[in-house]
Coordinates of C-alpha atoms in Angstrom, one line a residue:
Chain A
M1 CA 30.2 10.3 -18.8
S2 CA 31.9 7.8 -16.6
L3 CA 30.1 4.6 -15.5
L4 CA 29.6 5.9 -12.0
N5 CA 28.1 9.1 -13.2
I6 CA 25.7 7.2 -15.5
F7 CA 24.5 5.3 -12.4
K8 CA 24.3 8.4 -10.2
N9 CA 22.3 10.2 -12.8
G10 CA 19.1 8.3 -12.1
L11 CA 19.4 8.6 -8.4
W12 CA 18.7 12.3 -8.4
N13 CA 19.6 14.6 -11.4
E14 CA 17.2 12.8 -13.7
H15 CA 15.1 11.1 -11.0
P16 CA 12.3 9.3 -12.9
I17 CA 9.6 10.2 -10.4
F18 CA 10.5 13.5 -8.8
R19 CA 12.3 15.2 -11.7
L20 CA 10.9 13.6 -14.9
L21 CA 7.4 12.6 -13.7
L22 CA 7.6 9.3 -15.6
G23 CA 5.7 6.1 -14.9
M24 CA 3.2 7.9 -12.7
C25 CA 0.5 5.2 -12.9
P26 CA 2.2 2.6 -10.7
V27 CA 3.8 5.3 -8.5
L28 CA 0.3 6.5 -7.5
A29 CA -1.5 3.2 -7.6
V30 CA 0.6 0.7 -5.6
T31 CA 2.1 2.9 -3.0
T32 CA -0.5 2.1 -0.3
T33 CA 2.1 0.1 1.7
A34 CA 5.9 0.4 1.8
E35 CA 6.1 -3.4 1.0
N36 CA 4.1 -3.0 -2.2
G37 CA 6.2 0.0 -3.2
L38 CA 9.4 -1.9 -2.8
A39 CA 8.0 -4.9 -4.7
M40 CA 6.9 -2.7 -7.6
G41 CA 10.3 -0.9 -7.6
L42 CA 12.2 -4.2 -7.7
A43 CA 10.0 -5.7 -10.4
T44 CA 10.4 -2.5 -12.5
T45 CA 14.2 -2.5 -12.0
F46 CA 14.4 -6.1 -13.1
V47 CA 12.5 -5.4 -16.3
L48 CA 14.6 -2.3 -16.9
V49 CA 17.9 -4.0 -16.4
S50 CA 17.1 -7.1 -18.5
S51 CA 15.5 -5.2 -21.4
E52 CA 18.4 -2.7 -21.5
I53 CA 20.9 -5.6 -21.7
V54 CA 19.0 -7.2 -24.6
I55 CA 18.3 -4.0 -26.5
S56 CA 21.9 -2.8 -26.1
L57 CA 23.2 -6.2 -27.4
L58 CA 20.8 -6.1 -30.3
R59 CA 21.2 -2.4 -31.1
N60 CA 23.1 -2.9 -34.3
V61 CA 20.9 -5.8 -35.5
I62 CA 17.4 -4.2 -35.2
P63 CA 16.5 -2.0 -38.2
A64 CA 15.4 1.5 -37.2
R65 CA 11.9 1.1 -38.7
V66 CA 10.9 -1.9 -36.5
R67 CA 12.7 -0.5 -33.5
I68 CA 9.6 0.3 -31.4
P69 CA 7.8 -3.0 -32.0
S70 CA 11.0 -5.0 -31.2
F71 CA 11.5 -3.1 -28.0
I72 CA 7.9 -3.6 -27.0
V73 CA 8.2 -7.4 -27.5
V74 CA 11.4 -7.6 -25.5
I75 CA 10.0 -5.5 -22.7
A76 CA 6.7 -7.4 -22.7
T77 CA 8.6 -10.7 -22.5
F78 CA 10.4 -9.7 -19.3
V79 CA 7.2 -8.3 -17.8
T80 CA 5.5 -11.6 -18.3
I81 CA 8.4 -13.4 -16.7
V82 CA 8.1 -11.2 -13.7
D83 CA 4.4 -11.5 -13.6
Y84 CA 4.4 -15.3 -13.6
T85 CA 7.4 -15.6 -11.2
M86 CA 5.7 -13.3 -8.7
M87 CA 2.4 -15.2 -9.0
A88 CA 4.3 -18.4 -8.3
F89 CA 6.6 -17.3 -5.5
A90 CA 5.1 -14.2 -4.0
P91 CA 1.3 -14.7 -4.5
A92 CA 0.2 -12.3 -1.8
I93 CA 2.2 -9.4 -3.3
A94 CA 1.2 -10.4 -6.8
E95 CA -2.4 -10.2 -5.8
S96 CA -2.2 -6.8 -4.2
L97 CA -0.3 -5.3 -7.2
S98 CA -2.8 -7.0 -9.6
I99 CA -2.8 -5.5 -13.1
F100 CA 0.0 -3.1 -12.3
I101 CA 2.6 -5.8 -12.8
P102 CA 1.6 -6.5 -16.5
L103 CA 1.2 -2.7 -16.8
I104 CA 4.9 -2.3 -16.3
V105 CA 5.0 -2.9 -20.0
V106 CA 3.5 0.6 -20.7
N107 CA 5.6 2.3 -18.0
C108 CA 7.0 5.1 -20.2
L109 CA 10.3 5.0 -18.1
I110 CA 11.2 1.6 -19.6
L111 CA 10.4 2.3 -23.3
G112 CA 12.0 5.8 -22.8
R113 CA 15.3 4.5 -21.4
N114 CA 15.6 1.8 -24.0
E115 CA 14.9 4.3 -26.8
A116 CA 17.0 7.1 -25.4
F117 CA 19.9 5.1 -23.9
A118 CA 20.2 1.4 -24.5
S119 CA 19.7 1.6 -28.3
R120 CA 22.7 4.0 -28.5
N121 CA 25.1 2.7 -25.8
T122 CA 27.3 -0.3 -24.9
T123 CA 25.8 -3.1 -22.7
L124 CA 27.9 -2.1 -19.7
R125 CA 26.8 1.5 -19.9
S126 CA 23.2 0.4 -20.4
I127 CA 23.3 -1.8 -17.3
M128 CA 24.6 1.2 -15.2
D129 CA 21.9 3.4 -16.6
A130 CA 19.2 0.8 -15.9
L131 CA 20.5 0.2 -12.4
G132 CA 20.6 3.9 -11.6
M133 CA 17.1 4.6 -13.0
G134 CA 15.7 1.4 -11.3
V135 CA 17.2 2.3 -7.9
G136 CA 16.0 5.8 -8.3
F137 CA 12.5 4.7 -9.2
T138 CA 12.5 2.2 -6.2
W139 CA 13.6 4.7 -3.6
G140 CA 11.0 7.1 -4.8
L141 CA 8.3 4.5 -4.6
V142 CA 9.4 3.4 -1.1
I143 CA 9.5 6.9 0.3
L144 CA 6.1 7.8 -1.1
A145 CA 4.6 4.5 0.1
A146 CA 6.2 4.8 3.5
V147 CA 4.7 8.3 4.0
R148 CA 1.3 7.1 2.9
E149 CA 1.4 3.9 5.0
L150 CA 2.6 5.8 8.1
L151 CA -0.1 8.5 8.0
G152 CA -2.8 6.2 6.8
T153 CA -2.3 3.3 9.2
G154 CA 0.4 4.4 11.6
E155 CA 2.7 1.6 10.3
V156 CA 5.7 1.3 8.0
F157 CA 6.5 -2.1 6.4
G158 CA 3.8 -3.5 8.8
F159 CA 5.6 -2.3 11.9
T160 CA 3.7 0.1 14.2
I161 CA 5.5 3.4 14.4
L162 CA 2.8 5.8 15.5
G163 CA 1.0 4.5 18.6
E164 CA -2.7 4.4 19.5
W165 CA -2.7 8.2 20.1
F166 CA -2.4 8.9 16.4
P167 CA -5.7 9.4 14.6
T168 CA -4.9 7.6 11.4
W169 CA -5.6 9.6 8.2
N170 CA -7.4 6.9 6.3
V171 CA -7.6 9.1 3.2
M172 CA -3.8 8.7 2.7
V173 CA -4.2 5.0 1.6
L174 CA -7.2 6.0 -0.6
P175 CA -6.7 7.5 -4.2
P176 CA -6.9 11.2 -3.1
G177 CA -4.0 10.5 -0.6
A178 CA -1.8 9.3 -3.4
F179 CA -2.2 12.5 -5.5
I180 CA -1.9 14.8 -2.5
S181 CA 1.1 13.2 -0.8
L182 CA 3.0 13.0 -4.1
G183 CA 2.1 16.7 -4.9
V184 CA 3.3 17.8 -1.4
I185 CA 6.5 15.8 -1.7
L186 CA 7.2 17.3 -5.1
A187 CA 6.6 20.8 -3.8
L188 CA 8.9 20.3 -0.9
L189 CA 11.7 18.9 -3.1
N190 CA 11.2 21.9 -5.5
Q191 CA 11.5 24.3 -2.6
L192 CA 14.8 22.6 -1.5
I193 CA 16.2 23.0 -5.0
I194 CA 15.1 26.6 -5.1
W195 CA 16.8 27.3 -1.8
R196 CA 20.0 25.6 -2.9
E197 CA 20.1 27.6 -6.1
Q198 CA 19.6 30.8 -4.2
R199 CA 22.4 29.9 -1.9
I200 CA 24.8 29.1 -4.8
Q201 CA 23.9 32.4 -6.4
G202 CA 24.4 34.2 -3.1
V203 CA 27.9 32.8 -2.8
K204 CA 28.8 34.0 -6.3
Chain B
M1 CA 13.7 -5.0 -50.6
K2 CA 16.7 -6.4 -48.7
D3 CA 15.9 -4.0 -45.9
N4 CA 12.3 -5.2 -45.8
I5 CA 13.4 -8.9 -45.6
K6 CA 15.7 -8.1 -42.8
M7 CA 13.0 -6.2 -40.9
V8 CA 10.6 -9.1 -41.1
L9 CA 13.3 -11.6 -40.2
V10 CA 14.5 -9.6 -37.1
L11 CA 11.0 -9.0 -35.8
T12 CA 9.9 -12.6 -36.4
S13 CA 12.9 -14.0 -34.7
I14 CA 12.5 -11.7 -31.7
A15 CA 8.9 -12.7 -31.4
L16 CA 9.8 -16.4 -31.7
M17 CA 12.4 -16.1 -29.0
S18 CA 10.0 -14.4 -26.8
A19 CA 7.3 -17.1 -27.3
L20 CA 9.9 -19.8 -26.6
V21 CA 11.1 -18.2 -23.4
L22 CA 7.6 -17.5 -22.1
T23 CA 6.5 -21.0 -22.8
G24 CA 9.3 -22.3 -20.7
V25 CA 8.5 -19.8 -17.9
Y26 CA 4.8 -20.8 -18.1
E27 CA 5.5 -24.5 -18.0
F28 CA 7.7 -24.0 -14.9
T29 CA 5.4 -21.7 -12.9
A30 CA 1.9 -22.8 -13.9
P31 CA 1.8 -25.9 -11.6
I32 CA 3.0 -23.8 -8.7
I33 CA 0.4 -21.1 -9.4
E34 CA -2.3 -23.7 -9.7
G35 CA -1.1 -25.2 -6.4
H36 CA -1.5 -21.8 -4.6
A37 CA -5.1 -21.5 -5.9
Q38 CA -6.0 -25.0 -4.7
E39 CA -4.3 -24.4 -1.4
A40 CA -6.3 -21.2 -0.9
I41 CA -9.6 -23.0 -1.5
A42 CA -8.6 -25.9 0.7
R43 CA -7.7 -23.5 3.5
S44 CA -11.0 -21.6 3.1
I45 CA -13.0 -24.9 3.2
S46 CA -11.4 -26.0 6.4
E47 CA -12.1 -22.5 7.9
V48 CA -15.8 -22.6 7.0
L49 CA -16.5 -26.3 7.6
G50 CA -14.0 -27.2 10.3
Q51 CA -12.9 -30.8 10.7
I52 CA -14.5 -32.8 7.9
E53 CA -14.2 -36.1 6.2
D54 CA -15.2 -37.7 2.8
M55 CA -15.2 -34.4 0.9
E56 CA -16.7 -34.5 -2.6
V57 CA -16.5 -31.7 -5.1
L58 CA -19.8 -31.4 -7.1
E59 CA -20.2 -29.3 -10.3
I60 CA -23.6 -27.6 -10.2
E61 CA -24.5 -24.9 -12.7
G62 CA -20.9 -24.1 -13.2
K63 CA -20.2 -23.7 -9.5
E64 CA -18.1 -26.0 -7.4
V65 CA -19.9 -27.2 -4.3
Y66 CA -17.9 -28.9 -1.6
K67 CA -19.9 -31.5 0.2
A68 CA -18.6 -33.4 3.2
Y69 CA -19.4 -34.9 6.6
R70 CA -18.7 -33.4 10.0
N71 CA -19.4 -35.6 13.0
G72 CA -21.5 -37.7 10.7
E73 CA -23.6 -34.7 9.6
L74 CA -23.9 -33.5 6.1
V75 CA -22.2 -30.1 5.5
A76 CA -21.5 -28.2 2.3
A77 CA -19.7 -25.0 1.2
V78 CA -20.1 -22.9 -1.9
I79 CA -18.6 -19.7 -3.3
T80 CA -21.0 -16.9 -4.3
E81 CA -20.6 -13.3 -5.0
A82 CA -22.5 -10.0 -4.9
S83 CA -21.4 -6.5 -5.9
G84 CA -20.1 -4.2 -3.3
Y85 CA -18.5 -0.8 -3.4
G86 CA -15.5 -1.5 -5.5
G87 CA -16.7 -4.5 -7.5
A88 CA -17.6 -8.1 -6.9
I89 CA -17.2 -9.5 -3.4
Q90 CA -16.6 -13.3 -3.2
V91 CA -17.8 -15.2 -0.2
M92 CA -17.5 -18.8 0.8
V93 CA -20.4 -20.0 3.0
G94 CA -20.2 -23.2 5.0
M95 CA -23.5 -24.8 6.0
N96 CA -24.8 -27.6 8.1
L97 CA -27.5 -29.2 5.9
E98 CA -29.1 -31.3 8.5
E99 CA -29.6 -28.6 11.1
E100 CA -30.2 -26.1 8.2
K101 CA -27.8 -23.7 9.7
I102 CA -24.9 -21.5 8.6
L103 CA -21.6 -22.7 10.1
H104 CA -19.2 -20.0 9.1
V105 CA -18.7 -17.3 6.4
N106 CA -15.4 -16.4 4.8
V107 CA -14.8 -13.4 2.6
L108 CA -12.4 -14.5 -0.2
E109 CA -12.0 -11.6 -2.7
H110 CA -13.0 -8.0 -2.6
R111 CA -11.9 -4.6 -3.6
E112 CA -13.6 -2.6 -0.9
T113 CA -12.1 0.7 0.4
P114 CA -9.1 0.0 2.7
G115 CA -9.9 0.9 6.3
I116 CA -13.6 1.2 5.6
G117 CA -15.1 -1.6 3.6
T118 CA -12.4 -4.0 4.7
V119 CA -14.3 -4.6 8.0
I120 CA -16.2 -7.3 6.1
E121 CA -13.0 -9.4 6.3
E122 CA -12.8 -9.3 10.1
E123 CA -13.9 -12.2 12.3
N124 CA -16.0 -9.6 14.2
F125 CA -18.3 -9.2 11.3
T126 CA -18.2 -12.7 9.7
K127 CA -19.1 -14.4 13.1
R128 CA -22.4 -12.6 13.0
F129 CA -23.6 -15.2 10.5
A130 CA -22.5 -18.3 12.5
G131 CA -25.4 -20.3 13.8
L132 CA -28.2 -18.5 11.8
A133 CA -30.8 -20.8 10.4
F134 CA -31.6 -21.0 6.7
K135 CA -35.1 -19.6 7.3
D136 CA -33.8 -16.6 9.2
S137 CA -33.8 -13.2 7.6
Y138 CA -30.2 -12.2 7.5
R139 CA -31.1 -8.6 6.6
Q140 CA -32.7 -8.3 10.0
D141 CA -30.4 -10.6 12.1
V142 CA -27.0 -9.4 10.8
D143 CA -26.3 -5.8 11.9
I144 CA -25.1 -3.5 9.2
I145 CA -21.8 -1.8 10.1
S146 CA -22.3 1.9 9.8
G147 CA -20.0 3.6 7.3
A148 CA -19.7 0.3 5.4
T149 CA -23.4 -0.2 4.5
V150 CA -22.8 -1.2 0.9
S151 CA -20.0 -3.6 1.7
T152 CA -21.8 -5.4 4.5
R153 CA -25.1 -5.5 2.6
A154 CA -23.2 -7.1 -0.3
V155 CA -21.9 -9.9 2.0
I156 CA -25.4 -10.5 3.3
T157 CA -26.7 -10.8 -0.3
A158 CA -24.0 -13.2 -1.2
V159 CA -24.8 -15.4 1.9
E160 CA -28.5 -15.4 0.9
R161 CA -27.5 -16.5 -2.5
A162 CA -25.4 -19.3 -1.2
V163 CA -28.1 -20.6 1.1
E164 CA -30.7 -20.4 -1.7
F165 CA -28.4 -22.2 -4.1
I166 CA -27.6 -25.0 -1.6
Q167 CA -31.2 -25.4 -0.6
K168 CA -32.3 -25.6 -4.3
H169 CA -29.7 -28.1 -5.3
L170 CA -28.8 -30.2 -2.2
G171 CA -32.2 -30.0 -0.4
D172 CA -33.3 -33.2 -1.9
E173 CA -30.2 -35.0 -1.0
I174 CA -30.8 -34.6 2.7
Q175 CA -34.3 -36.1 2.4
L176 CA -32.9 -39.0 0.5
E177 CA -30.2 -39.7 3.1
N178 CA -32.7 -39.4 6.0
R179 CA -34.9 -41.8 4.3
G180 CA -31.9 -44.1 3.9
D181 CA -31.4 -44.0 7.7
L182 CA -34.9 -45.2 8.4
Chain C
M1 CA -29.9 -2.8 -20.2
E2 CA -29.9 -1.7 -16.5
N3 CA -26.7 -3.7 -16.1
L4 CA -25.1 -1.8 -19.0
L5 CA -26.1 1.5 -17.6
L6 CA -24.6 0.6 -14.3
I7 CA -21.3 -0.5 -15.9
F8 CA -21.2 2.8 -17.8
A9 CA -22.1 5.1 -14.9
G10 CA -19.9 3.2 -12.5
T11 CA -16.9 3.4 -14.8
V12 CA -17.4 7.1 -15.5
L13 CA -18.0 8.3 -11.9
V14 CA -17.2 5.7 -9.2
N15 CA -14.3 3.8 -10.6
N16 CA -13.1 6.6 -12.8
F17 CA -10.0 5.4 -14.6
V18 CA -7.8 8.4 -13.7
L19 CA -9.1 9.4 -10.3
A20 CA -9.8 6.0 -8.7
Q21 CA -7.8 3.5 -10.7
F22 CA -4.7 5.6 -11.6
L23 CA -4.8 4.6 -15.3
G24 CA -3.8 7.2 -17.9
I25 CA -2.0 9.5 -15.4
C26 CA 0.8 10.5 -17.9
P27 CA -1.5 12.3 -20.4
Y28 CA -3.7 13.5 -17.5
L29 CA -0.7 15.4 -16.1
G30 CA 0.9 16.2 -19.4
V31 CA -1.9 17.3 -21.8
S32 CA -4.2 19.1 -19.4
R33 CA -3.1 22.7 -19.9
Q34 CA -5.9 23.8 -22.2
V35 CA -9.5 22.7 -22.4
D36 CA -9.7 22.2 -26.1
T37 CA -6.5 20.1 -26.4
A38 CA -7.6 18.1 -23.4
F39 CA -10.9 17.5 -25.0
S40 CA -9.3 16.3 -28.2
M41 CA -7.0 14.0 -26.2
G42 CA -10.0 12.6 -24.4
M43 CA -11.8 11.9 -27.7
A44 CA -8.7 10.2 -29.2
V45 CA -8.4 8.0 -26.1
T46 CA -12.1 7.1 -26.1
F47 CA -11.9 6.1 -29.7
V48 CA -8.8 4.0 -29.4
M49 CA -10.1 2.4 -26.2
T50 CA -13.3 1.3 -27.8
M51 CA -11.4 -0.2 -30.8
A52 CA -8.8 -1.8 -28.5
A53 CA -11.6 -3.3 -26.3
M54 CA -13.1 -5.0 -29.3
V55 CA -9.9 -6.3 -30.8
T56 CA -8.4 -7.6 -27.6
F57 CA -11.7 -9.2 -26.8
F58 CA -11.5 -11.3 -29.9
I59 CA -7.8 -12.1 -29.3
Q60 CA -8.4 -13.2 -25.8
N61 CA -11.5 -15.3 -26.5
Y62 CA -10.9 -16.7 -29.9
L63 CA -7.1 -17.0 -30.0
L64 CA -5.4 -17.1 -26.6
I65 CA -8.0 -19.1 -24.6
P66 CA -8.7 -21.8 -27.3
L67 CA -5.0 -22.3 -27.9
G68 CA -4.1 -22.3 -24.2
L69 CA -1.7 -19.3 -24.7
E70 CA -3.0 -17.0 -22.0
Y71 CA 0.5 -16.4 -20.8
L72 CA 1.2 -14.5 -24.1
Q73 CA -1.6 -12.0 -23.1
T74 CA 0.7 -9.1 -22.2
V75 CA 2.9 -9.5 -25.3
S76 CA 0.0 -9.9 -27.7
F77 CA -2.1 -7.1 -26.2
I78 CA 0.6 -4.5 -26.3
L79 CA 1.6 -5.4 -29.9
V80 CA -2.0 -5.3 -31.0
I81 CA -2.6 -1.9 -29.3
A82 CA 0.6 -0.5 -30.9
S83 CA -0.4 -1.6 -34.4
L84 CA -4.0 -0.5 -33.8
V85 CA -2.8 3.0 -33.0
Q86 CA -0.6 3.0 -36.2
L87 CA -3.6 1.8 -38.3
V88 CA -5.9 4.5 -36.8
E89 CA -3.3 7.1 -37.6
I90 CA -2.9 6.0 -41.3
F91 CA -6.7 5.6 -41.7
L92 CA -7.4 9.1 -40.2
R93 CA -4.8 10.8 -42.3
K94 CA -6.4 9.3 -45.5
V95 CA -10.0 9.5 -44.7
S96 CA -10.5 12.6 -42.5
P97 CA -7.6 15.1 -42.5
V98 CA -9.7 17.4 -40.3
L99 CA -10.0 14.8 -37.6
Y100 CA -6.3 13.8 -38.1
R101 CA -5.2 17.4 -37.5
A102 CA -7.3 17.4 -34.3
L103 CA -6.3 14.0 -32.9
G104 CA -3.2 13.0 -34.8
I105 CA -0.5 14.4 -32.5
F106 CA -1.9 12.5 -29.6
L107 CA -1.9 9.1 -31.2
P108 CA 1.7 8.2 -30.7
L109 CA 1.3 9.2 -27.0
I110 CA -1.5 6.7 -26.7
T111 CA 0.5 3.6 -27.3
T112 CA 2.2 3.9 -23.9
N113 CA -0.9 5.1 -22.3
C114 CA -1.6 2.6 -19.5
A115 CA -5.4 3.4 -19.7
I116 CA -5.7 1.5 -23.0
M117 CA -3.6 -1.5 -21.9
G118 CA -5.2 -1.4 -18.4
L119 CA -8.6 -1.5 -20.1
A120 CA -7.6 -4.5 -22.2
L121 CA -6.3 -6.4 -19.1
L122 CA -9.4 -5.5 -17.0
I123 CA -12.0 -6.8 -19.4
P124 CA -11.1 -10.5 -19.1
R125 CA -10.6 -10.1 -15.3
E126 CA -14.1 -8.6 -14.9
G127 CA -15.5 -11.4 -17.1
Y128 CA -17.4 -8.9 -19.4
N129 CA -19.1 -10.2 -22.5
F130 CA -18.6 -8.3 -25.9
I131 CA -21.4 -5.7 -25.4
E132 CA -20.4 -5.1 -21.8
A133 CA -16.8 -4.7 -22.8
I134 CA -17.7 -2.0 -25.3
V135 CA -19.8 -0.1 -22.8
F136 CA -17.0 -0.5 -20.3
A137 CA -14.6 1.0 -22.8
L138 CA -16.9 3.9 -23.6
G139 CA -17.4 4.6 -19.9
A140 CA -13.6 4.5 -19.3
G141 CA -13.1 6.9 -22.2
V142 CA -15.8 9.3 -21.1
G143 CA -14.5 9.2 -17.6
F144 CA -11.0 10.0 -18.8
T145 CA -12.3 12.9 -20.9
L146 CA -14.3 14.2 -18.0
A147 CA -11.4 14.1 -15.6
I148 CA -8.9 15.7 -18.1
V149 CA -11.2 18.4 -19.2
L150 CA -12.1 19.4 -15.6
M151 CA -8.4 19.5 -14.8
A152 CA -7.6 21.6 -17.9
G153 CA -10.4 24.1 -16.9
L154 CA -8.8 24.5 -13.5
R155 CA -5.3 24.8 -14.9
E156 CA -6.4 27.5 -17.3
Q157 CA -7.6 29.6 -14.4
L158 CA -4.5 28.8 -12.4
E159 CA -2.3 30.3 -15.1
M160 CA -3.4 33.8 -14.0
S161 CA -2.8 33.3 -10.3
D162 CA 0.2 34.1 -8.3
M163 CA 1.6 30.9 -6.9
P164 CA 4.8 29.9 -5.0
Q165 CA 7.3 28.7 -7.5
A166 CA 7.7 25.3 -5.8
L167 CA 4.1 24.5 -6.4
R168 CA 4.1 25.3 -10.2
G169 CA 3.7 22.5 -12.7
G170 CA 3.4 18.9 -11.4
A171 CA 3.0 19.6 -7.7
I172 CA -0.2 21.8 -7.8
T173 CA -1.7 19.6 -10.6
L174 CA -1.3 16.5 -8.3
I175 CA -2.8 18.3 -5.3
M176 CA -5.8 19.4 -7.4
A177 CA -6.2 15.9 -8.7
G178 CA -6.3 14.7 -5.1
L179 CA -9.1 17.1 -4.3
M180 CA -10.9 16.0 -7.4
A181 CA -10.5 12.3 -6.5
M182 CA -12.0 13.1 -3.1
A183 CA -15.0 14.7 -4.8
F184 CA -15.4 11.7 -7.1
M185 CA -15.4 9.4 -4.1
G186 CA -18.8 10.9 -3.2
F187 CA -20.3 9.3 -6.3
A188 CA -19.8 5.9 -4.8
G189 CA -22.7 6.3 -2.6
V190 CA -25.0 7.5 -5.4
I191 CA -24.4 4.5 -7.7
G192 CA -24.3 1.5 -5.3
T193 CA -26.2 -1.7 -5.2

């Protein structure tokens, strides 16, 4: 696979949220506002890229039997760096994401990519993989968060989009709204895929 | 055997590197984080007490009490909490000790339902406490916001606790000062 | 005692780990096809949660805080949880093969289950003492089991029904979870102050 294809892979074909259903806890928990979604996406991308760089560099040094604990320590280190950096320089966002920043450490996406990709590939390829997955994860979070913020408060990124006339659906920013909006988005995307496949088969 | 040694060596050195890096990150960010916390408290104190001078921080029963003077009158602020809908609600209450009145109430931390319980943050709710006397019954004088009964009642409880705490611990101080004036 | 009951009931119903706090979503979506496997998963999570709550409580209060190393919390908690899961696995295999057969396959999944790590991180933030921490862990585990078993019951019924293809799998599970979360919000009024 070429470098570009590795990058593009995470954007749609193996999209972590919509195709693989990975890392669902932060996806549902922090997507109350588009800003939170974006911050979470960027934080996860940083951890993903840095850990894949380190793991791919160390891939021939780490013995197979201590692979998982080594990965966990590396990931947890970068997570703590993000945690403290955000608390210092973006305290408001750090507070609204609260425990979901340290919980990046158990995001199955990160351990999964390190285990499946970075431990078997060169650093350059791993960076492309991490960037693709990170960007994919981030746009997924932002889309979901924007939908919830728009319907729940009439705003996106804090800017009013829907005017006074719109009766805001408060439930969208509450826990049930997270499940339902992600479920509906998933169903719509599935339907798009089904239609596309039907069209391709029709052409044949 | 050789494998085992390598295993231990690799894991130990990764852990050591990690601890080293994190110590550096912590040393660098800790003062900034501490600064934010201090700033937040300072901002809240000036919100609940207004223009003050000669502020003193007292440690009473593990709580920090901020005592100061406003226009020559003794005022104090303290942080108390009570449990609301989603967990503890932290409230800072500013009081005028000489007139025995509440000056202003500020909701610091809470995890109430967005769009419902969050009304407790709004000026429209917190201003209902301003000017109430210590002996008033807040349960009667402060209207509950319908739909957010639990959250608003928790704030009222926290304010009651603050007034009680300050009366218990700083009540004597006013009498002493008044005597000094005579 | 009343306080402990309140923590327990509050964690099971009001602040349900899965439905209100979004912790443990991966197994909730992944291992909820059949009621009996869901129940076993719930039991395994409850067991590991209670153990993890105890161990991380000691690490936090007798190691990290006295040494001023709170910034190593994330690293040490995740390592401890991972080794704990390994130990439980070895122990169960030796001592109770029956239990191992029932719970064993879920154990590796539990390491990256954010419900366990989330619990460990929440205990110091809530300022619970040792007993409260254990009750909190039990409540979290029971709440998780309740949510996952209910979902498995629904999904067993759903297998028989004729559904649009686009809704199958993740989509309908999430929508049902949303309805369940709405129902659980009703408990908040029951167990208030």
